[in-house]
Every structure is written in C-alpha cells, then in structure tokens.
GROMACS .gro file of C-alpha atoms in nm:
model
  265
    1MET     CA    1  20.970  -2.817  17.218
    2TRP     CA    2  21.035  -3.017  17.536
    3LEU     CA    3  20.876  -2.742  17.738
    4SER     CA    4  20.564  -2.744  17.527
    5LEU     CA    5  20.542  -3.124  17.549
    6LEU     CA    6  20.587  -3.115  17.929
    7SER     CA    7  20.320  -2.846  17.958
    8GLY     CA    8  20.087  -3.054  17.745
    9LEU     CA    9  20.139  -3.356  17.958
   10ILE     CA   10  20.078  -3.161  18.277
   11VAL     CA   11  19.757  -3.006  18.134
   12GLY     CA   12  19.645  -3.354  18.012
   13ALA     CA   13  19.707  -3.508  18.352
   14ALA     CA   14  19.519  -3.227  18.527
   15VAL     CA   15  19.225  -3.276  18.292
   16LEU     CA   16  19.223  -3.652  18.346
   17CYS     CA   17  19.246  -3.604  18.726
   18ALA     CA   18  18.959  -3.357  18.719
   19LEU     CA   19  18.751  -3.599  18.513
   20TYR     CA   20  18.826  -3.886  18.745
   21LEU     CA   21  18.778  -3.706  19.072
   22TRP     CA   22  18.493  -3.457  19.002
   23VAL     CA   23  18.344  -3.436  18.659
   24ILE     CA   24  18.251  -3.807  18.590
   25PRO     CA   25  18.141  -3.873  18.955
   26ALA     CA   26  17.916  -3.563  18.940
   27ALA     CA   27  17.774  -3.661  18.605
   28VAL     CA   28  17.678  -4.014  18.701
   29GLN     CA   29  17.505  -3.905  19.024
   30TYR     CA   30  17.178  -3.894  18.838
   31HIS     CA   31  17.199  -4.197  18.607
   32GLY     CA   32  17.172  -4.543  18.770
   33GLY     CA   33  17.331  -4.748  18.489
   34LEU     CA   34  17.623  -4.509  18.445
   35ALA     CA   35  17.675  -4.483  18.823
   36LEU     CA   36  17.703  -4.861  18.855
   37LEU     CA   37  17.926  -4.892  18.549
   38TRP     CA   38  18.157  -4.612  18.669
   39HIS     CA   39  18.173  -4.703  19.036
   40ASP     CA   40  18.119  -5.076  19.042
   41VAL     CA   41  18.321  -5.174  18.732
   42ILE     CA   42  18.563  -4.910  18.613
   43VAL     CA   43  18.681  -4.745  18.937
   44GLU     CA   44  18.676  -5.072  19.136
   45ARG     CA   45  18.899  -5.248  18.880
   46VAL     CA   46  19.139  -4.957  18.853
   47LEU     CA   47  19.180  -4.933  19.231
   48ASP     CA   48  19.204  -5.312  19.275
   49THR     CA   49  19.494  -5.304  19.021
   50LEU     CA   50  19.669  -5.004  19.179
   51THR     CA   51  19.640  -5.102  19.540
   52ARG     CA   52  19.641  -5.485  19.497
   53LYS     CA   53  19.361  -5.501  19.748
   54SER     CA   54  18.986  -5.546  19.696
   55ARG     CA   55  18.724  -5.278  19.764
   56PRO     CA   56  18.605  -5.468  20.071
   57GLN     CA   57  18.965  -5.474  20.205
   58ARG     CA   58  18.994  -5.101  20.150
   59LEU     CA   59  18.665  -5.048  20.332
   60LEU     CA   60  18.785  -5.260  20.621
   61LYS     CA   61  19.104  -5.051  20.645
   62ALA     CA   62  18.884  -4.738  20.671
   63VAL     CA   63  18.680  -4.896  20.948
   64GLU     CA   64  18.996  -4.991  21.139
   65GLY     CA   65  19.141  -4.641  21.093
   66LYS     CA   66  18.833  -4.438  21.171
   67ALA     CA   67  18.588  -4.642  21.389
   68THR     CA   68  18.597  -4.705  21.761
   69LEU     CA   69  18.643  -5.070  21.853
   70GLY     CA   70  18.321  -5.203  21.998
   71ASP     CA   71  18.109  -4.907  21.880
   72PRO     CA   72  17.857  -5.005  21.603
   73GLN     CA   73  17.753  -4.650  21.522
   74SER     CA   74  18.113  -4.544  21.471
   75VAL     CA   75  18.157  -4.837  21.223
   76ILE     CA   76  17.847  -4.723  21.027
   77THR     CA   77  17.972  -4.362  21.023
   78ALA     CA   78  18.317  -4.472  20.910
   79ILE     CA   79  18.174  -4.680  20.616
   80ASP     CA   80  17.938  -4.395  20.510
   81HIS     CA   81  18.234  -4.151  20.511
   82PHE     CA   82  18.441  -4.392  20.303
   83CYS     CA   83  18.164  -4.443  20.054
   84ARG     CA   84  18.079  -4.079  20.018
   85HIS     CA   85  18.423  -3.927  20.014
   86LYS     CA   86  18.667  -4.207  19.919
   87GLU     CA   87  18.514  -4.488  19.723
   88TRP     CA   88  18.151  -4.582  19.650
   89ALA     CA   89  18.033  -4.923  19.762
   90MET     CA   90  17.694  -5.098  19.716
   91ASN     CA   91  17.573  -5.139  20.067
   92VAL     CA   92  17.228  -5.021  20.164
   93GLY     CA   93  17.374  -4.674  20.248
   94ASP     CA   94  17.290  -4.400  20.495
   95GLU     CA   95  16.962  -4.276  20.342
   96LYS     CA   96  16.793  -4.618  20.298
   97GLY     CA   97  16.978  -4.730  20.611
   98SER     CA   98  16.766  -4.487  20.813
   99ILE     CA   99  16.453  -4.644  20.672
  100LEU     CA  100  16.588  -4.994  20.758
  101ASP     CA  101  16.669  -4.875  21.112
  102SER     CA  102  16.309  -4.749  21.160
  103LEU     CA  103  16.158  -5.071  21.044
  104VAL     CA  104  16.384  -5.281  21.269
  105ILE     CA  105  16.293  -5.067  21.564
  106GLU     CA  106  15.921  -5.085  21.473
  107LEU     CA  107  15.926  -5.467  21.433
  108SER     CA  108  16.168  -5.559  21.710
  109PRO     CA  109  16.216  -5.897  21.541
  110VAL     CA  110  16.339  -6.201  21.732
  111ASN     CA  111  16.451  -6.403  21.424
  112VAL     CA  112  16.610  -6.227  21.137
  113LEU     CA  113  16.755  -6.346  20.809
  114GLU     CA  114  16.974  -6.134  20.583
  115LEU     CA  115  17.041  -6.257  20.227
  116GLY     CA  116  17.363  -6.087  20.117
  117THR     CA  117  17.613  -5.975  20.378
  118TYR     CA  118  17.868  -5.811  20.153
  119CYS     CA  119  18.100  -5.615  20.393
  120GLY     CA  120  17.864  -5.628  20.689
  121TYR     CA  121  17.726  -5.271  20.676
  122SER     CA  122  17.362  -5.353  20.689
  123THR     CA  123  17.441  -5.643  20.926
  124VAL     CA  124  17.580  -5.396  21.175
  125ARG     CA  125  17.289  -5.157  21.126
  126ILE     CA  126  17.036  -5.436  21.199
  127ALA     CA  127  17.225  -5.623  21.478
  128ARG     CA  128  17.280  -5.310  21.687
  129LEU     CA  129  16.902  -5.265  21.711
  130LEU     CA  130  16.787  -5.616  21.784
  131PRO     CA  131  16.632  -5.701  22.125
  132PRO     CA  132  16.827  -5.923  22.372
  133GLY     CA  133  16.811  -6.288  22.271
  134ALA     CA  134  16.732  -6.225  21.912
  135ARG     CA  135  16.874  -6.459  21.646
  136PHE     CA  136  17.029  -6.310  21.335
  137ILE     CA  137  17.157  -6.519  21.048
  138THR     CA  138  17.321  -6.362  20.752
  139LEU     CA  139  17.416  -6.545  20.432
  140GLU     CA  140  17.700  -6.456  20.201
  141PHE     CA  141  17.797  -6.641  19.891
  142ASN     CA  142  18.146  -6.480  19.832
  143PRO     CA  143  18.408  -6.610  20.089
  144ASP     CA  144  18.625  -6.304  20.046
  145TYR     CA  145  18.336  -6.074  20.126
  146ALA     CA  146  18.247  -6.301  20.423
  147ALA     CA  147  18.601  -6.272  20.560
  148VAL     CA  148  18.594  -5.898  20.558
  149ALA     CA  149  18.230  -5.886  20.696
  150ARG     CA  150  18.341  -6.100  20.996
  151GLN     CA  151  18.606  -5.840  21.076
  152VAL     CA  152  18.368  -5.552  21.036
  153ILE     CA  153  18.108  -5.714  21.258
  154GLY     CA  154  18.381  -5.798  21.510
  155TRP     CA  155  18.514  -5.443  21.506
  156ALA     CA  156  18.155  -5.330  21.587
  157GLY     CA  157  18.147  -5.568  21.878
  158LEU     CA  158  17.850  -5.765  21.741
  159GLU     CA  159  18.002  -6.097  21.669
  160ASP     CA  160  17.794  -6.263  21.948
  161LYS     CA  161  17.474  -6.140  21.790
  162VAL     CA  162  17.538  -6.258  21.436
  163GLN     CA  163  17.575  -6.596  21.267
  164LEU     CA  164  17.746  -6.540  20.934
  165VAL     CA  165  17.704  -6.839  20.702
  166GLU     CA  166  17.901  -6.881  20.378
  167GLY     CA  167  17.733  -7.031  20.077
  168ALA     CA  168  17.460  -6.987  19.819
  169SER     CA  169  17.119  -6.890  19.955
  170GLY     CA  170  16.945  -7.153  19.741
  171ASP     CA  171  17.155  -7.418  19.901
  172TRP     CA  172  17.118  -7.294  20.265
  173ILE     CA  173  16.751  -7.200  20.280
  174PRO     CA  174  16.623  -7.561  20.289
  175ARG     CA  175  16.876  -7.635  20.559
  176LEU     CA  176  16.818  -7.337  20.794
  177ARG     CA  177  16.550  -7.503  21.009
  178GLU     CA  178  16.743  -7.824  21.064
  179HIS     CA  179  17.088  -7.661  21.096
  180PHE     CA  180  16.992  -7.368  21.328
  181GLY     CA  181  16.670  -7.477  21.478
  182VAL     CA  182  16.484  -7.174  21.360
  183GLN     CA  183  16.113  -7.230  21.282
  184MET     CA  184  16.037  -6.902  21.107
  185PHE     CA  185  16.172  -6.554  21.051
  186ASP     CA  186  16.009  -6.228  21.162
  187LEU     CA  187  16.218  -6.025  20.924
  188VAL     CA  188  16.402  -6.117  20.604
  189PHE     CA  189  16.626  -5.857  20.444
  190LEU     CA  190  16.694  -5.928  20.076
  191ASP     CA  191  17.014  -5.754  19.945
  192HIS     CA  192  17.201  -6.012  19.738
  193TRP     CA  193  17.184  -6.102  19.368
  194LYS     CA  194  16.872  -5.932  19.234
  195ASP     CA  195  16.766  -6.225  19.020
  196GLN     CA  196  16.753  -6.437  19.334
  197TYR     CA  197  16.503  -6.236  19.521
  198LEU     CA  198  16.197  -6.412  19.378
  199PRO     CA  199  16.330  -6.768  19.376
  200ASP     CA  200  16.454  -6.737  19.726
  201THR     CA  201  16.133  -6.588  19.850
  202LYS     CA  202  15.938  -6.879  19.695
  203GLN     CA  203  16.177  -7.120  19.852
  204LEU     CA  204  16.137  -6.958  20.197
  205GLU     CA  205  15.760  -6.993  20.152
  206GLU     CA  206  15.792  -7.364  20.056
  207CYS     CA  207  16.014  -7.433  20.355
  208GLY     CA  208  15.770  -7.264  20.596
  209LEU     CA  209  16.027  -7.006  20.705
  210ILE     CA  210  15.790  -6.733  20.607
  211GLN     CA  211  15.473  -6.732  20.810
  212LYS     CA  212  15.182  -6.492  20.868
  213GLY     CA  213  15.325  -6.165  20.983
  214THR     CA  214  15.675  -6.214  20.843
  215VAL     CA  215  15.816  -5.896  20.684
  216LEU     CA  216  16.025  -5.916  20.370
  217LEU     CA  217  16.238  -5.603  20.316
  218ALA     CA  218  16.403  -5.582  19.973
  219ASP     CA  219  16.675  -5.336  19.874
  220ASN     CA  220  16.769  -5.204  19.522
  221VAL     CA  221  16.420  -5.281  19.386
  222ILE     CA  222  16.444  -4.990  19.137
  223CYS     CA  223  16.819  -4.968  19.072
  224PRO     CA  224  16.952  -5.217  18.955
  225GLY     CA  225  16.594  -5.328  18.989
  226THR     CA  226  16.394  -5.649  19.061
  227PRO     CA  227  16.089  -5.631  18.833
  228ASP     CA  228  15.986  -5.997  18.866
  229TYR     CA  229  16.009  -5.977  19.245
  230LEU     CA  230  15.806  -5.655  19.266
  231LYS     CA  231  15.542  -5.795  19.031
  232TYR     CA  232  15.509  -6.097  19.254
  233VAL     CA  233  15.476  -5.930  19.595
  234ARG     CA  234  15.261  -5.643  19.461
  235ASN     CA  235  15.010  -5.868  19.286
  236SER     CA  236  14.999  -6.162  19.519
  237PRO     CA  237  14.692  -6.184  19.753
  238HIS     CA  238  14.939  -6.326  20.014
  239TYR     CA  239  15.139  -6.000  20.060
  240ASP     CA  240  15.060  -5.647  20.164
  241SER     CA  241  15.341  -5.453  19.996
  242ARG     CA  242  15.462  -5.092  20.030
  243TYR     CA  243  15.741  -4.904  19.855
  244TYR     CA  244  15.963  -4.671  20.040
  245ARG     CA  245  16.111  -4.424  19.793
  246SER     CA  246  16.472  -4.321  19.846
  247HIS     CA  247  16.792  -4.311  19.639
  248LEU     CA  248  17.062  -4.553  19.534
  249GLU     CA  249  17.332  -4.551  19.796
  250TYR     CA  250  17.538  -4.235  19.801
  251THR     CA  251  17.388  -4.101  19.470
  252LYS     CA  252  17.084  -3.897  19.352
  253VAL     CA  253  16.941  -4.190  19.152
  254GLU     CA  254  16.593  -4.309  19.254
  255ASP     CA  255  16.588  -4.642  19.435
  256GLY     CA  256  16.400  -4.773  19.732
  257LEU     CA  257  16.302  -5.046  19.974
  258GLU     CA  258  16.001  -5.270  19.927
  259LYS     CA  259  15.833  -5.379  20.250
  260SER     CA  260  15.609  -5.685  20.209
  261VAL     CA  261  15.409  -5.837  20.494
  262PHE     CA  262  15.317  -6.203  20.440
  263LEU     CA  263  14.943  -6.246  20.506
  264GLY     CA  264  14.947  -6.627  20.490
  265PHE     CA  265  14.811  -6.887  20.244
   0.00000   0.00000   0.00000
C-alpha cells in the first residue's frame, strides 16, 4: 500500500513538473492572453513566494552572474538568456529589440525619452547606440523596478548616459522642460502602462515636447494592445504611422512596434 502511494506521489510530481516546465509554457507560446496570465501572474507569484525575491531582483542576479561589467551587449545577452531559458519577463525582447536598435541607429537621436524603464533592458539597448552628447531620460513609476534598473544600467557602464527619473509619467511630463532644460525630444519610446500611451502622447504634444520630426515608437501595440493609441496615431493627419510586425517578447504571439513620425500641427 505504501509503495503504491509513494509511486503515485512520484508519478504525480513528475506530471506536475512536466506541466510546469514544458507542457504549459509550450502551449501558451501561441496565445497572448494565456501567455501573460501564465508568465506574468501565476509563475511570477509562485517564484516570488518561493525565492522571497522579485522577478526584477532575479533578473539582476542573472546579469551580475552572466554579464561582463561595463559591457552593454553582454548585459542584453544575459537578460535575453534569462528570459528565454529561466523566467519570462516583459521587456521589449530580442526580436523587437533588433527593430528598436535599427531605428535608433537610423535616427541617431540627440534627445530621447523613454516611458517605462522596468528593469532597464530597453534602456541599455537604446543608450549604447546613442551619439556622444545625447540626452536620455527614462521614467519609471515603480521605485522597486527603478532600483533594479539603476543597477542594470550601472552594470552595463551606461549610468553617465542615462537619467532615470522615478514617478508617474503624467506628473513628470509637464516638468521635463523646466527640470531638465530639454526643449523637445527626437525619439520617444513608449513601453509603460498601455492605457497611458494616448494621454501621455497628448500631454507631450500640449507641452511642446513633440515637434515636427519627432518619432514616437510604441511597444506592445497588439499584445496586450493599445487600440485607442493606434486609432489616434493612424488616423491623425499630424502623424505618419507605420507598424513593424513582430512577436510578443520570447513567444510566438503576434505583437509589434508602431513608429509614428509627428508632422506638426
């Protein structure tokens, strides 16, 4: 009897392990809602409880263990490896990150604003490609994320190129010109709360921080999705908008970047 019970427990544990490690992750690769629910809610909460650390803290540990101090590309590679093989995280990812790289190289922007730093992955991708003397401001609402991002940016050796500001985008946007002396931005990368894309864009317009030629680049416009923002930039006569089809970070779910060039009022 005890042998049968033990065997049943072992088989049950093996099945649960297989479900957790392979079956469910493979199944959610093609469904955006399920992928976000599994990775960004269930797995994250389980691991937070088991490790008593947050996902950003676990990601930072991976950077410190795998990346070379002062080498931005090694930081990017370490985070990509962590997200593909250890634990998914909602940064722009390697596939969309390559599109982001190409646009930064093409634009060679002098003044850059990032809305949503998270752990600093896209910050590192952008900062490493900026020309000398460029100004890069990144806003992060969550102080715990900001604390990790500072260490990731510092590990990449880019702390002198980035000004990380803690606080809500809606509070900071009207203060950016006065506080930092920036007149306008050449590139704005939107990767924060999706329901804030449109109000923050309108606020940037009202504050004159978006001027003719400014490029807005928005992530996750399909998954989780930003329908109100897409409707606005695609139908406004003040923007020339283009969609770059890709995939939700580290999955097979369709997602993409929306590049919108401001044409002026």
